[in-house]
Coordinates of C-alpha atoms in Angstrom, one line a residue:
M1 CA -26.9 11.5 14.7
G2 CA -23.3 10.3 14.5
I3 CA -21.8 7.1 13.2
G4 CA -22.4 5.5 16.5
N5 CA -26.2 5.9 16.3
E6 CA -26.8 6.0 12.6
S7 CA -24.9 3.0 11.3
S8 CA -24.9 0.6 14.2
Q9 CA -27.3 -1.7 12.4
G10 CA -25.7 -1.3 9.0
V11 CA -22.6 -2.1 7.0
F12 CA -19.9 -0.2 5.2
I13 CA -18.8 -1.0 1.6
L14 CA -15.0 -1.0 1.2
L15 CA -14.4 0.0 -2.4
G16 CA -10.7 -0.7 -2.5
L17 CA -9.9 -1.2 -6.2
S18 CA -13.3 -2.3 -7.2
D19 CA -13.1 0.0 -10.2
K20 CA -10.1 -2.1 -11.3
P21 CA -11.4 -5.7 -10.8
Y22 CA -8.6 -7.1 -13.0
L23 CA -6.1 -6.2 -10.3
E24 CA -7.9 -7.9 -7.4
K25 CA -6.8 -11.5 -8.1
L26 CA -3.2 -10.3 -8.4
L27 CA -3.5 -8.2 -5.2
F28 CA -5.0 -11.2 -3.4
V29 CA -1.9 -13.2 -4.1
V30 CA 0.5 -10.4 -3.3
F31 CA -1.2 -9.5 -0.1
L32 CA -1.5 -13.1 1.0
I33 CA 2.2 -13.7 0.5
T34 CA 3.1 -10.4 2.2
Y35 CA 0.9 -11.3 5.2
I36 CA 2.4 -14.8 5.6
V37 CA 6.0 -13.3 5.4
T38 CA 5.0 -10.7 8.0
L39 CA 3.6 -13.3 10.4
L40 CA 6.5 -15.7 10.0
G41 CA 9.2 -13.0 10.1
N42 CA 7.9 -11.2 13.2
L43 CA 7.0 -14.5 15.0
A44 CA 10.6 -15.7 14.4
I45 CA 12.0 -12.6 16.0
I46 CA 9.7 -13.0 19.1
V47 CA 10.6 -16.7 19.4
V48 CA 14.4 -16.3 18.9
S49 CA 14.5 -13.3 21.3
R50 CA 12.7 -15.4 23.9
L51 CA 14.7 -18.6 23.5
D52 CA 18.3 -17.3 23.2
P53 CA 19.7 -15.9 26.4
S54 CA 22.2 -13.7 24.6
L55 CA 19.2 -11.7 23.1
H56 CA 17.7 -10.9 26.5
T57 CA 18.7 -7.3 26.2
P58 CA 16.7 -4.0 26.0
M59 CA 17.2 -3.8 22.2
Y60 CA 15.5 -7.2 21.6
F61 CA 12.9 -6.6 24.3
F62 CA 11.7 -3.5 22.3
L63 CA 12.2 -5.4 19.0
S64 CA 9.9 -8.2 20.3
N65 CA 7.3 -5.5 21.2
L66 CA 7.6 -4.1 17.7
S67 CA 7.2 -7.6 16.2
L68 CA 4.1 -8.3 18.3
L69 CA 2.8 -4.9 17.3
D70 CA 3.3 -5.6 13.6
I71 CA 1.6 -9.0 13.8
C72 CA -1.5 -7.5 15.4
Y73 CA -1.3 -4.4 13.1
T74 CA -1.5 -6.4 9.9
T75 CA -4.0 -8.9 11.3
S76 CA -6.4 -6.0 12.0
T77 CA -6.8 -5.3 8.3
V78 CA -5.3 -7.9 5.9
P79 CA -7.7 -10.8 6.5
Q80 CA -10.7 -8.5 5.8
M81 CA -8.9 -7.2 2.6
L82 CA -8.3 -10.8 1.4
V83 CA -11.9 -11.7 1.9
N84 CA -13.1 -8.6 0.0
F85 CA -10.8 -9.4 -2.9
Q86 CA -12.6 -12.7 -3.3
S87 CA -16.1 -11.3 -2.8
T88 CA -18.5 -9.2 -4.8
L89 CA -20.1 -7.6 -1.8
K90 CA -16.9 -6.1 -0.2
T91 CA -18.8 -5.2 3.0
I92 CA -17.8 -4.9 6.7
S93 CA -20.2 -4.6 9.6
W94 CA -20.5 -1.4 11.6
A95 CA -18.9 -3.1 14.6
G96 CA -16.2 -4.6 12.5
C97 CA -15.4 -1.2 11.0
V98 CA -15.2 0.5 14.3
A99 CA -13.0 -2.3 15.8
Q100 CA -10.7 -2.2 12.8
L101 CA -10.4 1.6 13.0
F102 CA -9.7 1.5 16.7
I103 CA -7.1 -1.3 16.6
F104 CA -5.3 -0.1 13.5
L105 CA -5.0 3.5 14.7
G106 CA -4.0 2.4 18.2
L107 CA -1.3 0.1 17.0
G108 CA 0.0 2.6 14.5
S109 CA 0.2 5.2 17.3
I110 CA 2.0 2.8 19.6
E111 CA 4.6 2.2 16.9
C112 CA 5.2 5.9 16.5
V113 CA 6.2 6.1 20.2
L114 CA 8.0 2.8 20.3
L115 CA 10.3 3.7 17.4
A116 CA 11.4 6.8 19.4
V117 CA 12.0 4.6 22.5
M118 CA 14.2 2.3 20.4
A119 CA 16.1 5.3 19.2
Y120 CA 16.8 6.3 22.8
D121 CA 18.0 2.7 23.5
R122 CA 20.4 3.0 20.6
Y123 CA 21.6 6.4 21.9
A124 CA 22.3 4.9 25.4
A125 CA 24.1 1.9 23.8
V126 CA 26.4 3.9 21.6
C127 CA 26.9 7.1 23.6
Q128 CA 26.9 5.7 27.1
P129 CA 28.3 2.1 26.7
L130 CA 29.7 1.8 30.2
R131 CA 26.4 2.9 31.9
Y132 CA 24.1 1.3 29.4
T133 CA 22.9 -1.6 31.6
S134 CA 22.3 0.7 34.5
I135 CA 20.4 3.3 32.3
M136 CA 18.3 0.8 30.4
N137 CA 17.4 -1.3 33.4
H138 CA 14.5 -3.8 33.5
R139 CA 12.1 -1.4 35.2
L140 CA 12.8 1.5 32.8
C141 CA 12.3 -0.8 29.8
W142 CA 8.9 -1.9 31.0
L143 CA 7.9 1.6 31.8
M144 CA 8.9 2.9 28.4
A145 CA 7.1 0.0 26.6
S146 CA 4.0 0.5 28.8
A147 CA 4.0 4.2 28.0
S148 CA 4.2 3.5 24.3
W149 CA 1.2 1.2 24.4
L150 CA -0.8 3.5 26.7
S151 CA -0.3 6.6 24.6
G152 CA -1.2 4.8 21.4
I153 CA -4.4 3.3 22.9
T154 CA -5.4 6.7 24.4
N155 CA -5.0 8.5 21.0
S156 CA -7.0 5.8 19.3
L157 CA -9.8 6.1 21.9
V158 CA -10.0 9.9 21.5
Q159 CA -10.0 9.8 17.7
T160 CA -12.5 7.0 17.5
S161 CA -14.8 8.7 20.0
L162 CA -14.7 11.9 18.0
L163 CA -15.4 10.0 14.7
L164 CA -18.5 8.2 16.2
R165 CA -20.2 11.6 16.6
V166 CA -19.9 12.5 12.9
P167 CA -23.2 12.2 10.9
L168 CA -22.9 10.3 7.6
C169 CA -26.5 10.8 6.4
G170 CA -26.7 7.2 5.1
R171 CA -23.4 7.2 3.2
N172 CA -21.5 3.9 3.6
R173 CA -19.2 3.6 0.6
V174 CA -15.6 3.9 2.0
D175 CA -13.1 4.6 -0.8
H176 CA -10.4 2.6 0.9
F177 CA -9.1 -1.0 1.5
F178 CA -10.0 -0.8 5.2
C179 CA -11.6 1.5 7.8
E180 CA -9.3 4.4 8.6
V181 CA -10.0 7.9 10.0
P182 CA -9.3 10.0 6.9
A183 CA -11.4 7.8 4.6
L184 CA -14.4 7.8 7.0
L185 CA -14.2 11.6 7.5
E186 CA -14.8 11.9 3.7
L187 CA -18.3 10.3 4.2
A188 CA -19.4 13.0 6.6
C189 CA -22.4 15.2 5.7
A190 CA -21.5 17.9 8.4
D191 CA -18.6 20.0 9.4
T192 CA -15.6 17.9 10.4
S193 CA -13.3 20.7 11.5
T194 CA -13.3 19.5 15.1
N195 CA -12.2 16.0 14.0
E196 CA -9.6 17.4 11.6
I197 CA -8.1 19.6 14.4
G198 CA -8.1 16.6 16.8
L199 CA -6.5 14.4 14.2
L200 CA -3.9 17.1 13.5
V201 CA -3.1 17.6 17.1
G202 CA -2.8 13.8 17.7
S203 CA -0.6 13.5 14.6
V204 CA 1.7 16.3 15.7
V205 CA 2.2 14.7 19.0
L206 CA 2.8 11.2 17.6
L207 CA 4.7 12.0 14.3
P208 CA 6.9 15.1 14.3
V209 CA 7.6 15.0 18.1
P210 CA 8.9 11.4 18.2
L211 CA 10.6 11.9 14.9
G212 CA 12.4 14.9 16.3
L213 CA 13.5 12.9 19.3
I214 CA 14.8 10.2 17.0
L215 CA 16.8 12.7 14.9
V216 CA 18.3 14.3 18.1
S217 CA 19.3 10.8 19.4
Y218 CA 20.9 9.9 16.1
G219 CA 22.6 13.3 16.0
Y220 CA 24.4 12.4 19.3
I221 CA 25.0 8.8 18.0
G222 CA 26.6 10.2 14.8
T223 CA 28.9 12.5 16.8
A224 CA 29.9 9.6 19.1
V225 CA 30.6 7.3 16.2
M226 CA 32.9 9.8 14.5
K227 CA 35.0 9.8 17.6
I228 CA 35.6 6.0 17.5
R229 CA 39.2 5.5 16.2
S230 CA 38.7 2.0 15.0
A231 CA 37.2 1.7 11.5
E232 CA 35.7 -1.7 12.5
G233 CA 34.2 0.0 15.6
R234 CA 32.6 2.7 13.5
R235 CA 31.3 0.2 11.0
K236 CA 29.7 -1.9 13.8
A237 CA 28.1 1.1 15.4
F238 CA 26.7 2.4 12.1
N239 CA 25.3 -1.1 11.2
T240 CA 23.6 -1.3 14.6
C241 CA 21.6 1.8 13.9
T242 CA 21.1 1.7 10.1
S243 CA 18.3 -0.9 10.4
H244 CA 16.4 1.4 12.8
L245 CA 16.8 4.4 10.5
M246 CA 15.5 2.4 7.6
V247 CA 12.3 1.5 9.5
V248 CA 11.9 5.1 10.7
S249 CA 12.2 6.5 7.1
L250 CA 9.6 4.0 5.8
F251 CA 7.1 4.4 8.6
Y252 CA 7.2 8.1 9.4
G253 CA 7.4 9.2 5.8
T254 CA 4.2 7.5 4.7
A255 CA 2.3 8.1 8.0
T256 CA 3.1 11.9 7.9
Y257 CA 1.8 12.2 4.3
M258 CA -1.5 10.5 5.3
Y259 CA -2.2 12.2 8.6
M260 CA -0.6 15.6 8.5
Q261 CA -2.9 17.1 5.9
P262 CA -6.7 17.3 5.4
P263 CA -8.3 14.2 3.9
S264 CA -9.7 16.2 1.0
N265 CA -6.3 17.3 -0.1
K266 CA -5.1 13.8 -1.0
P267 CA -5.8 11.9 -4.3
H268 CA -7.8 8.8 -3.4
N269 CA -5.7 6.2 -5.2
Q270 CA -2.5 7.7 -3.9
S271 CA -3.8 7.6 -0.3
K272 CA -4.6 3.9 -0.7
M273 CA -1.1 3.1 -1.8
V274 CA 0.5 5.1 0.9
A275 CA -1.7 3.4 3.6
L276 CA -0.6 0.0 2.3
C277 CA 3.0 1.1 2.7
Y278 CA 2.8 1.8 6.4
G279 CA 0.0 -0.8 7.1
L280 CA 1.4 -3.7 5.1
I281 CA 4.8 -3.2 3.6
T282 CA 6.6 -1.8 6.6
P283 CA 5.5 -4.6 9.0
M284 CA 6.8 -7.1 6.5
L285 CA 10.1 -5.3 6.1
N286 CA 10.8 -4.8 9.8
P287 CA 11.9 -8.4 10.6
L288 CA 13.8 -8.6 7.2
I289 CA 15.7 -5.4 7.9
Y290 CA 16.7 -6.4 11.4
T291 CA 17.6 -10.0 10.8
L292 CA 19.4 -9.6 7.5
R293 CA 21.7 -7.0 8.9
N294 CA 22.2 -8.5 12.4
K295 CA 24.9 -11.0 13.2
D296 CA 23.4 -11.5 16.7
V297 CA 20.2 -12.8 15.3
H298 CA 22.0 -15.0 12.8
G299 CA 24.0 -16.5 15.6
A300 CA 21.0 -17.1 17.8
L301 CA 19.1 -18.8 14.9
R302 CA 22.1 -21.1 14.3
R303 CA 22.3 -22.0 18.0
I304 CA 18.6 -22.7 18.3
I305 CA 18.4 -24.8 15.1
G306 CA 21.6 -26.6 16.1
K307 CA 20.2 -27.4 19.5
Q308 CA 16.9 -28.7 18.0
F309 CA 18.9 -30.8 15.5
W310 CA 21.1 -32.3 18.3
M311 CA 18.0 -33.0 20.5
Q312 CA 16.3 -34.9 17.6
R313 CA 19.5 -37.0 17.0
T314 CA 19.9 -37.9 20.6

């Protein structure tokens, strides 16, 4: 019997750092602050992009998708982690674990594709400026965003379905902060080669392939930028793309480490920290990286705040 039949009436115990209880109160505060910053930062980007007409562009359409993604991504895991830090039981129901696994993996997969889509958008903006609006038209933007969401959900559905067939033989102690495929595969009491092959294939499609497309896009962007005669023009073009590259290096580096090698080959504590990086730290940094380095967002915020202040005074 697999997880789906064997554990549907039971619970999983999320060990996290239960062997280091002195760290749990500190981590509760750190995770809570990080979660609040993530929610506020990403929500601000969505609201500003929606309210300011100057940000009704493909770049901010995809950035709003990324922000919505990151809000849902962290919400699928962090509230449960916060509850467990304050509890001695540290349990999650079978249904809750499967839902968390499906949502977290699906949203992570979507982000892999969406970052590649955003790289193509930057390529079109820098390398084809005169044709940019015709290339990145409204219909194509929606198609690319929809394809990102559909591919991620499909991958999560396949991986979750495969995992539900794996027998656990009563094992329910997950050495992780939340339910994730590599951690759950370690509980298996049968051969998991099919699952590992499926996970590897999915990871290759969603990690090296999009990363390769991103590097190709930025190769063309770098060539185009070097041809700009104006130093100010070069600086502006580089600044436009630097923020995206920072997100890419953070996200793909940690996700590749976690998913491109067998679960048994990774030290447990190291895997937990890596998972926190792409599951918690990167979603918090995304809005900070984009807004701190972006004059368009600064201007939009000033206009919105100024408009609200003026309306209150009148």
